[in-house]
Amino acid sequence: MMPQTLPPDPTGATHIPVLLAEVLAGLAIGPGARVIDATLGGGGHTTAILARSAPGGQVLGIDADPAALRRVAERLADAVATGRLRTAAGNFGNLEQIAIAHNFLAVDAILLDLGVSSFQLETPGRGFSFTLDGPLDMRFDPTQGESAADIVNTWGEEALADLLYRYGEEHKSRRIARYLVQHRPFTTTSALAEAVAKAVGGRRGSRIHPATQTFQALRIAVNQELAQLEAVLPQCLRILKPGGRLAIISFHSLEDRIVKRWMQQGAATTIADPMTPAGWRERTPALVLVNRKPIMASEAEIQQNPRSRSARLRIAERITQQDMAAT
Ligand SMILES: C[S@@+](CC[C@H](N)C(=O)[O-])C[C@H]1O[C@@H](n2cnc3c(N)ncnc32)[C@H](O)[C@@H]1O
């Protein structure tokens, strides 16, 4: 029998899967389930999904970060060896292409646990954290695209300010952007965090570091997180089997707004489904909402894992063929 939780990581870092019981119940994982974990991360959710779907269940675990894939493949080597876990490097913005390449279609469930993992945050060399000194990078896939340093050191003042405002909801975006442009180049996380603190003059009484929103904004821009999220949602519908479930955990309001709107629209609009005898039907909903309000972590979970405080879980079910024919 597979363990429900992973053994400790040799690096000492731990990533505690957020809302684990709620995800397993919401995705209705049972024996033999075929599941895509599109944000494999530390493999926490996948470990539990493999246990719950035994015997015979399979997981396709995707991550843009090659280091995450290597670590999970090593720690779940038995599941890889028996073919129960397949790992794929790639961006979930290309989910359909990846699923086709792995012959992993008409799946029972898809999980998206968005954002950054504790392993990434706690590895100074990845440049995600303002509390650990490291190169200003922040790419999920360190081999692709612009780093945070590229953005901070080359973008114009106005574009930088817009980015901080849009993705960080930073009200002092103009002041910070002006300061950064005057004092650049920046190559390390600590230098950037200090510069932001100087630019805003510190926030008295605030427990939140003044660079929190700047770092969030840069990470979102570097990884084009909102665009990738918008891209993956319709692909999930095409990959799920009728009756299949999609669970999405978001960690800030920009992500949650996208997920909420898309799910609400899907519950009210149509899906082109070649599997239904009637084909495309006007006003046939593409999905049903399993929960109307987002599921949040309990006080007990927040105590154990403070990262879960901002988590919001939304679950939808792709409409079944029977439901479609009945409308
Ligand atoms: C919050 S962690 C997932 C943690 C995982 N559920 C667990 O329990 O260990 C998010 C992971 O998703 C990956 N990720 C984020 N955006 C991605 C994208 N667009 N495509 C592929 N992977 C992505 C990150 O590299 C990170 O490893």
PDB file of C-alpha atoms in Angstrom, residues 38-268:
ATOM      1  CA  ALA A  38      -0.720  19.631 -13.525  1.00  0.00           C
ATOM      2  CA  THR A  39       1.360  21.196 -10.713  1.00  0.00           C
ATOM      3  CA  LEU A  40       3.294  18.238  -9.333  1.00  0.00           C
ATOM      4  CA  GLY A  41       5.537  20.397  -7.094  1.00  0.00           C
ATOM      5  CA  GLY A  42       6.738  18.330  -4.145  1.00  0.00           C
ATOM      6  CA  GLY A  43       4.390  15.480  -5.058  1.00  0.00           C
ATOM      7  CA  GLY A  44       2.343  15.866  -1.868  1.00  0.00           C
ATOM      8  CA  HIS A  45      -1.098  15.731  -3.487  1.00  0.00           C
ATOM      9  CA  THR A  46       0.061  13.103  -5.980  1.00  0.00           C
ATOM     10  CA  THR A  47       1.271  10.791  -3.207  1.00  0.00           C
ATOM     11  CA  ALA A  48      -2.164  10.854  -1.603  1.00  0.00           C
ATOM     12  CA  ILE A  49      -3.930  10.495  -4.974  1.00  0.00           C
ATOM     13  CA  LEU A  50      -1.831   7.409  -5.757  1.00  0.00           C
ATOM     14  CA  ALA A  51      -2.761   5.911  -2.389  1.00  0.00           C
ATOM     15  CA  ARG A  52      -6.460   6.697  -2.829  1.00  0.00           C
ATOM     16  CA  SER A  53      -6.609   5.424  -6.429  1.00  0.00           C
ATOM     17  CA  ALA A  54      -4.923   2.086  -5.692  1.00  0.00           C
ATOM     18  CA  PRO A  55      -5.119  -0.439  -7.118  1.00  0.00           C
ATOM     19  CA  GLY A  56      -4.560   0.530 -10.696  1.00  0.00           C
ATOM     20  CA  GLY A  57      -4.946   4.309 -10.550  1.00  0.00           C
ATOM     21  CA  GLN A  58      -2.547   6.391 -12.607  1.00  0.00           C
ATOM     22  CA  VAL A  59      -1.227   9.928 -12.304  1.00  0.00           C
ATOM     23  CA  LEU A  60       0.341  12.084 -14.995  1.00  0.00           C
ATOM     24  CA  GLY A  61       2.377  14.620 -13.007  1.00  0.00           C
ATOM     25  CA  ILE A  62       3.361  17.792 -14.835  1.00  0.00           C
ATOM     26  CA  ASP A  63       5.630  20.616 -13.712  1.00  0.00           C
ATOM     27  CA  ALA A  64       7.477  23.385 -15.514  1.00  0.00           C
ATOM     28  CA  ASP A  65      10.318  22.985 -13.021  1.00  0.00           C
ATOM     29  CA  PRO A  66      12.683  20.150 -14.003  1.00  0.00           C
ATOM     30  CA  ALA A  67      14.115  20.040 -10.447  1.00  0.00           C
ATOM     31  CA  ALA A  68      10.637  19.308  -9.014  1.00  0.00           C
ATOM     32  CA  LEU A  69      10.134  16.448 -11.463  1.00  0.00           C
ATOM     33  CA  ARG A  70      13.509  14.928 -10.668  1.00  0.00           C
ATOM     34  CA  ARG A  71      12.885  15.083  -6.929  1.00  0.00           C
ATOM     35  CA  VAL A  72       9.417  13.522  -7.101  1.00  0.00           C
ATOM     36  CA  ALA A  73      10.477  10.829  -9.583  1.00  0.00           C
ATOM     37  CA  GLU A  74      13.229   9.851  -7.178  1.00  0.00           C
ATOM     38  CA  ARG A  75      11.045   9.856  -4.076  1.00  0.00           C
ATOM     39  CA  LEU A  76       8.159   8.029  -5.758  1.00  0.00           C
ATOM     40  CA  ALA A  77      10.426   5.684  -7.706  1.00  0.00           C
ATOM     41  CA  ASP A  78       8.198   2.658  -6.984  1.00  0.00           C
ATOM     42  CA  ALA A  79       5.146   4.323  -8.505  1.00  0.00           C
ATOM     43  CA  VAL A  80       7.230   5.346 -11.538  1.00  0.00           C
ATOM     44  CA  ALA A  81       8.584   1.800 -11.906  1.00  0.00           C
ATOM     45  CA  THR A  82       5.106   0.249 -11.861  1.00  0.00           C
ATOM     46  CA  GLY A  83       3.773   2.793 -14.366  1.00  0.00           C
ATOM     47  CA  ARG A  84       1.357   4.331 -11.858  1.00  0.00           C
ATOM     48  CA  LEU A  85       3.137   7.693 -12.012  1.00  0.00           C
ATOM     49  CA  ARG A  86       4.352   9.318 -15.184  1.00  0.00           C
ATOM     50  CA  THR A  87       6.108  12.661 -15.026  1.00  0.00           C
ATOM     51  CA  ALA A  88       6.195  15.258 -17.794  1.00  0.00           C
ATOM     52  CA  ALA A  89       8.196  18.474 -17.972  1.00  0.00           C
ATOM     53  CA  GLY A  90       6.170  21.280 -19.433  1.00  0.00           C
ATOM     54  CA  ASN A  91       3.930  24.223 -18.899  1.00  0.00           C
ATOM     55  CA  PHE A  92       0.304  23.495 -18.085  1.00  0.00           C
ATOM     56  CA  GLY A  93      -0.560  26.180 -20.620  1.00  0.00           C
ATOM     57  CA  ASN A  94       0.143  23.325 -23.097  1.00  0.00           C
ATOM     58  CA  LEU A  95      -1.858  20.779 -21.101  1.00  0.00           C
ATOM     59  CA  GLU A  96      -3.758  19.260 -23.993  1.00  0.00           C
ATOM     60  CA  GLN A  97      -0.615  18.720 -26.056  1.00  0.00           C
ATOM     61  CA  ILE A  98       1.129  17.080 -23.069  1.00  0.00           C
ATOM     62  CA  ALA A  99      -1.901  14.872 -22.313  1.00  0.00           C
ATOM     63  CA  ILE A 100      -2.108  13.758 -25.960  1.00  0.00           C
ATOM     64  CA  ALA A 101       1.622  12.974 -26.036  1.00  0.00           C
ATOM     65  CA  HIS A 102       1.143  10.741 -22.962  1.00  0.00           C
ATOM     66  CA  ASN A 103      -2.124   9.249 -24.196  1.00  0.00           C
ATOM     67  CA  PHE A 104      -3.767  10.585 -21.055  1.00  0.00           C
ATOM     68  CA  LEU A 105      -7.187  11.771 -22.231  1.00  0.00           C
ATOM     69  CA  ALA A 106     -10.757  11.407 -20.903  1.00  0.00           C
ATOM     70  CA  VAL A 107      -9.339  11.551 -17.380  1.00  0.00           C
ATOM     71  CA  ASP A 108     -11.278  11.324 -14.121  1.00  0.00           C
ATOM     72  CA  ALA A 109      -9.738  14.349 -12.462  1.00  0.00           C
ATOM     73  CA  ILE A 110      -7.356  17.267 -12.913  1.00  0.00           C
ATOM     74  CA  LEU A 111      -5.659  19.212 -10.122  1.00  0.00           C
ATOM     75  CA  LEU A 112      -4.073  22.662 -10.386  1.00  0.00           C
ATOM     76  CA  ASP A 113      -2.382  23.813  -7.169  1.00  0.00           C
ATOM     77  CA  LEU A 114      -1.134  27.157  -8.402  1.00  0.00           C
ATOM     78  CA  GLY A 115       1.960  29.179  -7.660  1.00  0.00           C
ATOM     79  CA  VAL A 116       5.210  28.354  -6.023  1.00  0.00           C
ATOM     80  CA  SER A 117       6.209  25.337  -3.892  1.00  0.00           C
ATOM     81  CA  SER A 118       8.019  25.467  -0.551  1.00  0.00           C
ATOM     82  CA  PHE A 119      10.997  23.778  -2.230  1.00  0.00           C
ATOM     83  CA  GLN A 120      11.247  26.624  -4.715  1.00  0.00           C
ATOM     84  CA  LEU A 121      10.739  29.283  -2.020  1.00  0.00           C
ATOM     85  CA  GLU A 122      13.304  27.709   0.271  1.00  0.00           C
ATOM     86  CA  THR A 123      16.007  27.271  -2.382  1.00  0.00           C
ATOM     87  CA  PRO A 124      17.921  30.577  -2.386  1.00  0.00           C
ATOM     88  CA  GLY A 125      19.354  29.909  -5.857  1.00  0.00           C
ATOM     89  CA  ARG A 126      15.867  30.099  -7.396  1.00  0.00           C
ATOM     90  CA  GLY A 127      15.412  33.706  -6.318  1.00  0.00           C
ATOM     91  CA  PHE A 128      11.748  33.481  -5.226  1.00  0.00           C
ATOM     92  CA  SER A 129      12.164  34.677  -1.646  1.00  0.00           C
ATOM     93  CA  PHE A 130      13.019  38.098  -0.284  1.00  0.00           C
ATOM     94  CA  THR A 131      14.060  36.524   3.017  1.00  0.00           C
ATOM     95  CA  LEU A 132      16.842  34.406   1.461  1.00  0.00           C
ATOM     96  CA  ASP A 133      19.609  35.984  -0.556  1.00  0.00           C
ATOM     97  CA  GLY A 134      19.927  34.635  -4.079  1.00  0.00           C
ATOM     98  CA  PRO A 135      20.038  35.594  -7.730  1.00  0.00           C
ATOM     99  CA  LEU A 136      16.993  37.529  -8.910  1.00  0.00           C
ATOM    100  CA  ASP A 137      15.510  34.769 -11.062  1.00  0.00           C
ATOM    101  CA  MET A 138      11.985  33.469 -10.150  1.00  0.00           C
ATOM    102  CA  ARG A 139      11.478  31.281 -13.232  1.00  0.00           C
ATOM    103  CA  PHE A 140       9.626  28.010 -12.630  1.00  0.00           C
ATOM    104  CA  ASP A 141      11.633  26.661 -15.551  1.00  0.00           C
ATOM    105  CA  PRO A 142      15.102  28.213 -15.183  1.00  0.00           C
ATOM    106  CA  THR A 143      15.939  27.393 -18.806  1.00  0.00           C
ATOM    107  CA  GLN A 144      13.155  29.491 -20.362  1.00  0.00           C
ATOM    108  CA  GLY A 145      12.278  33.149 -20.754  1.00  0.00           C
ATOM    109  CA  GLU A 146      13.063  36.388 -18.937  1.00  0.00           C
ATOM    110  CA  SER A 147      14.205  36.327 -15.299  1.00  0.00           C
ATOM    111  CA  ALA A 148      13.054  38.836 -12.676  1.00  0.00           C
ATOM    112  CA  ALA A 149      16.428  40.587 -13.049  1.00  0.00           C
ATOM    113  CA  ASP A 150      15.841  40.989 -16.806  1.00  0.00           C
ATOM    114  CA  ILE A 151      12.533  42.707 -16.081  1.00  0.00           C
ATOM    115  CA  VAL A 152      13.719  44.933 -13.223  1.00  0.00           C
ATOM    116  CA  ASN A 153      16.876  45.994 -15.072  1.00  0.00           C
ATOM    117  CA  THR A 154      15.516  46.605 -18.558  1.00  0.00           C
ATOM    118  CA  TRP A 155      11.834  47.568 -18.466  1.00  0.00           C
ATOM    119  CA  GLY A 156      10.877  51.254 -18.604  1.00  0.00           C
ATOM    120  CA  GLU A 157       9.652  53.010 -15.462  1.00  0.00           C
ATOM    121  CA  GLU A 158       6.044  53.197 -16.561  1.00  0.00           C
ATOM    122  CA  ALA A 159       5.877  49.561 -17.643  1.00  0.00           C
ATOM    123  CA  LEU A 160       7.410  48.488 -14.317  1.00  0.00           C
ATOM    124  CA  ALA A 161       4.946  50.601 -12.357  1.00  0.00           C
ATOM    125  CA  ASP A 162       2.022  49.118 -14.306  1.00  0.00           C
ATOM    126  CA  LEU A 163       3.304  45.610 -13.640  1.00  0.00           C
ATOM    127  CA  LEU A 164       3.598  46.244  -9.870  1.00  0.00           C
ATOM    128  CA  TYR A 165       0.122  47.741  -9.796  1.00  0.00           C
ATOM    129  CA  ARG A 166      -1.600  45.063 -11.897  1.00  0.00           C
ATOM    130  CA  TYR A 167       0.054  41.915 -10.572  1.00  0.00           C
ATOM    131  CA  GLY A 168       1.017  43.060  -7.072  1.00  0.00           C
ATOM    132  CA  GLU A 169      -1.932  45.377  -6.433  1.00  0.00           C
ATOM    133  CA  GLU A 170       0.827  47.645  -5.085  1.00  0.00           C
ATOM    134  CA  HIS A 171      -0.492  51.136  -4.416  1.00  0.00           C
ATOM    135  CA  LYS A 172       2.995  52.635  -4.234  1.00  0.00           C
ATOM    136  CA  SER A 173       3.905  51.183  -7.633  1.00  0.00           C
ATOM    137  CA  ARG A 174       5.000  54.500  -9.194  1.00  0.00           C
ATOM    138  CA  ARG A 175       7.270  55.391  -6.296  1.00  0.00           C
ATOM    139  CA  ILE A 176       8.856  51.920  -6.266  1.00  0.00           C
ATOM    140  CA  ALA A 177       9.340  51.837 -10.050  1.00  0.00           C
ATOM    141  CA  ARG A 178      11.008  55.278 -10.013  1.00  0.00           C
ATOM    142  CA  TYR A 179      13.384  54.204  -7.234  1.00  0.00           C
ATOM    143  CA  LEU A 180      14.263  50.934  -8.956  1.00  0.00           C
ATOM    144  CA  VAL A 181      14.986  52.592 -12.298  1.00  0.00           C
ATOM    145  CA  GLN A 182      17.212  55.190 -10.554  1.00  0.00           C
ATOM    146  CA  HIS A 183      19.179  52.589  -8.587  1.00  0.00           C
ATOM    147  CA  ARG A 184      19.417  49.622 -10.930  1.00  0.00           C
ATOM    148  CA  PRO A 185      20.902  47.196 -11.879  1.00  0.00           C
ATOM    149  CA  PHE A 186      19.778  44.677  -9.244  1.00  0.00           C
ATOM    150  CA  THR A 187      21.082  41.135  -9.324  1.00  0.00           C
ATOM    151  CA  THR A 188      20.029  39.695  -5.960  1.00  0.00           C
ATOM    152  CA  THR A 189      16.787  39.206  -4.058  1.00  0.00           C
ATOM    153  CA  SER A 190      18.079  40.980  -0.932  1.00  0.00           C
ATOM    154  CA  ALA A 191      19.245  44.032  -2.866  1.00  0.00           C
ATOM    155  CA  LEU A 192      15.816  44.314  -4.485  1.00  0.00           C
ATOM    156  CA  ALA A 193      13.959  43.774  -1.193  1.00  0.00           C
ATOM    157  CA  GLU A 194      16.082  46.477   0.498  1.00  0.00           C
ATOM    158  CA  ALA A 195      15.528  48.894  -2.376  1.00  0.00           C
ATOM    159  CA  VAL A 196      11.746  48.426  -2.221  1.00  0.00           C
ATOM    160  CA  ALA A 197      11.791  48.960   1.554  1.00  0.00           C
ATOM    161  CA  LYS A 198      13.761  52.193   1.047  1.00  0.00           C
ATOM    162  CA  ALA A 199      11.450  53.331  -1.756  1.00  0.00           C
ATOM    163  CA  VAL A 200       8.319  52.991   0.358  1.00  0.00           C
ATOM    164  CA  GLY A 201       9.996  54.078   3.595  1.00  0.00           C
ATOM    165  CA  GLY A 202       8.866  50.927   5.489  1.00  0.00           C
ATOM    166  CA  ARG A 203       5.310  50.216   6.583  1.00  0.00           C
ATOM    167  CA  ARG A 204       5.034  50.888  10.259  1.00  0.00           C
ATOM    168  CA  GLY A 205       3.074  48.325  12.204  1.00  0.00           C
ATOM    169  CA  SER A 206       2.753  46.047   9.181  1.00  0.00           C
ATOM    170  CA  ARG A 207       3.746  42.405   9.656  1.00  0.00           C
ATOM    171  CA  ILE A 208       4.071  42.060   5.910  1.00  0.00           C
ATOM    172  CA  HIS A 209       7.456  42.842   4.336  1.00  0.00           C
ATOM    173  CA  PRO A 210       7.199  45.927   2.091  1.00  0.00           C
ATOM    174  CA  ALA A 211       8.584  43.912  -0.873  1.00  0.00           C
ATOM    175  CA  THR A 212       5.887  41.200  -0.691  1.00  0.00           C
ATOM    176  CA  GLN A 213       3.721  42.649  -3.443  1.00  0.00           C
ATOM    177  CA  THR A 214       6.684  43.559  -5.661  1.00  0.00           C
ATOM    178  CA  PHE A 215       7.959  39.975  -5.470  1.00  0.00           C
ATOM    179  CA  GLN A 216       4.483  38.584  -6.205  1.00  0.00           C
ATOM    180  CA  ALA A 217       4.128  40.877  -9.223  1.00  0.00           C
ATOM    181  CA  LEU A 218       7.519  39.955 -10.638  1.00  0.00           C
ATOM    182  CA  ARG A 219       6.896  36.228 -10.181  1.00  0.00           C
ATOM    183  CA  ILE A 220       3.544  36.452 -11.950  1.00  0.00           C
ATOM    184  CA  ALA A 221       5.094  38.396 -14.830  1.00  0.00           C
ATOM    185  CA  VAL A 222       8.180  36.181 -15.152  1.00  0.00           C
ATOM    186  CA  ASN A 223       6.071  33.020 -15.394  1.00  0.00           C
ATOM    187  CA  GLN A 224       3.124  34.640 -17.199  1.00  0.00           C
ATOM    188  CA  GLU A 225       1.031  32.967 -14.530  1.00  0.00           C
ATOM    189  CA  LEU A 226      -2.314  34.572 -15.320  1.00  0.00           C
ATOM    190  CA  ALA A 227      -2.005  33.954 -19.065  1.00  0.00           C
ATOM    191  CA  GLN A 228      -1.092  30.303 -18.476  1.00  0.00           C
ATOM    192  CA  LEU A 229      -4.065  29.918 -16.143  1.00  0.00           C
ATOM    193  CA  GLU A 230      -6.429  31.440 -18.719  1.00  0.00           C
ATOM    194  CA  ALA A 231      -4.955  29.110 -21.345  1.00  0.00           C
ATOM    195  CA  VAL A 232      -5.308  25.899 -19.341  1.00  0.00           C
ATOM    196  CA  LEU A 233      -8.955  26.233 -18.266  1.00  0.00           C
ATOM    197  CA  PRO A 234     -10.701  25.376 -21.567  1.00  0.00           C
ATOM    198  CA  GLN A 235      -8.158  22.611 -22.162  1.00  0.00           C
ATOM    199  CA  CYS A 236      -9.148  20.976 -18.850  1.00  0.00           C
ATOM    200  CA  LEU A 237     -12.733  20.701 -20.074  1.00  0.00           C
ATOM    201  CA  ARG A 238     -11.637  18.963 -23.247  1.00  0.00           C
ATOM    202  CA  ILE A 239      -9.408  16.487 -21.395  1.00  0.00           C
ATOM    203  CA  LEU A 240     -11.818  15.529 -18.607  1.00  0.00           C
ATOM    204  CA  LYS A 241     -14.246  12.719 -19.274  1.00  0.00           C
ATOM    205  CA  PRO A 242     -17.919  13.589 -18.796  1.00  0.00           C
ATOM    206  CA  GLY A 243     -18.445  13.512 -15.033  1.00  0.00           C
ATOM    207  CA  GLY A 244     -14.735  14.218 -14.461  1.00  0.00           C
ATOM    208  CA  ARG A 245     -13.721  16.743 -11.803  1.00  0.00           C
ATOM    209  CA  LEU A 246     -11.407  19.764 -11.860  1.00  0.00           C
ATOM    210  CA  ALA A 247      -9.970  21.204  -8.636  1.00  0.00           C
ATOM    211  CA  ILE A 248      -8.066  24.481  -8.592  1.00  0.00           C
ATOM    212  CA  ILE A 249      -6.294  25.947  -5.575  1.00  0.00           C
ATOM    213  CA  SER A 250      -5.360  29.609  -5.946  1.00  0.00           C
ATOM    214  CA  PHE A 251      -3.405  31.777  -3.552  1.00  0.00           C
ATOM    215  CA  HIS A 252      -4.325  35.326  -4.492  1.00  0.00           C
ATOM    216  CA  SER A 253      -7.336  37.220  -5.688  1.00  0.00           C
ATOM    217  CA  LEU A 254      -6.077  37.716  -9.268  1.00  0.00           C
ATOM    218  CA  GLU A 255      -5.979  33.949  -9.833  1.00  0.00           C
ATOM    219  CA  ASP A 256      -9.147  33.216  -7.934  1.00  0.00           C
ATOM    220  CA  ARG A 257     -11.084  35.821  -9.927  1.00  0.00           C
ATOM    221  CA  ILE A 258     -10.089  34.127 -13.210  1.00  0.00           C
ATOM    222  CA  VAL A 259     -11.069  30.672 -11.929  1.00  0.00           C
ATOM    223  CA  LYS A 260     -14.345  31.866 -10.407  1.00  0.00           C
ATOM    224  CA  ARG A 261     -15.468  33.728 -13.541  1.00  0.00           C
ATOM    225  CA  TRP A 262     -14.558  30.867 -15.844  1.00  0.00           C
ATOM    226  CA  MET A 263     -16.356  28.291 -13.718  1.00  0.00           C
ATOM    227  CA  GLN A 264     -19.437  30.485 -13.423  1.00  0.00           C
ATOM    228  CA  GLN A 265     -19.478  31.074 -17.179  1.00  0.00           C
ATOM    229  CA  GLY A 266     -18.977  27.363 -17.842  1.00  0.00           C
ATOM    230  CA  ALA A 267     -21.937  26.571 -15.640  1.00  0.00           C
ATOM    231  CA  ALA A 268     -24.061  28.911 -17.724  1.00  0.00           C
TER     232      ALA A 268
END
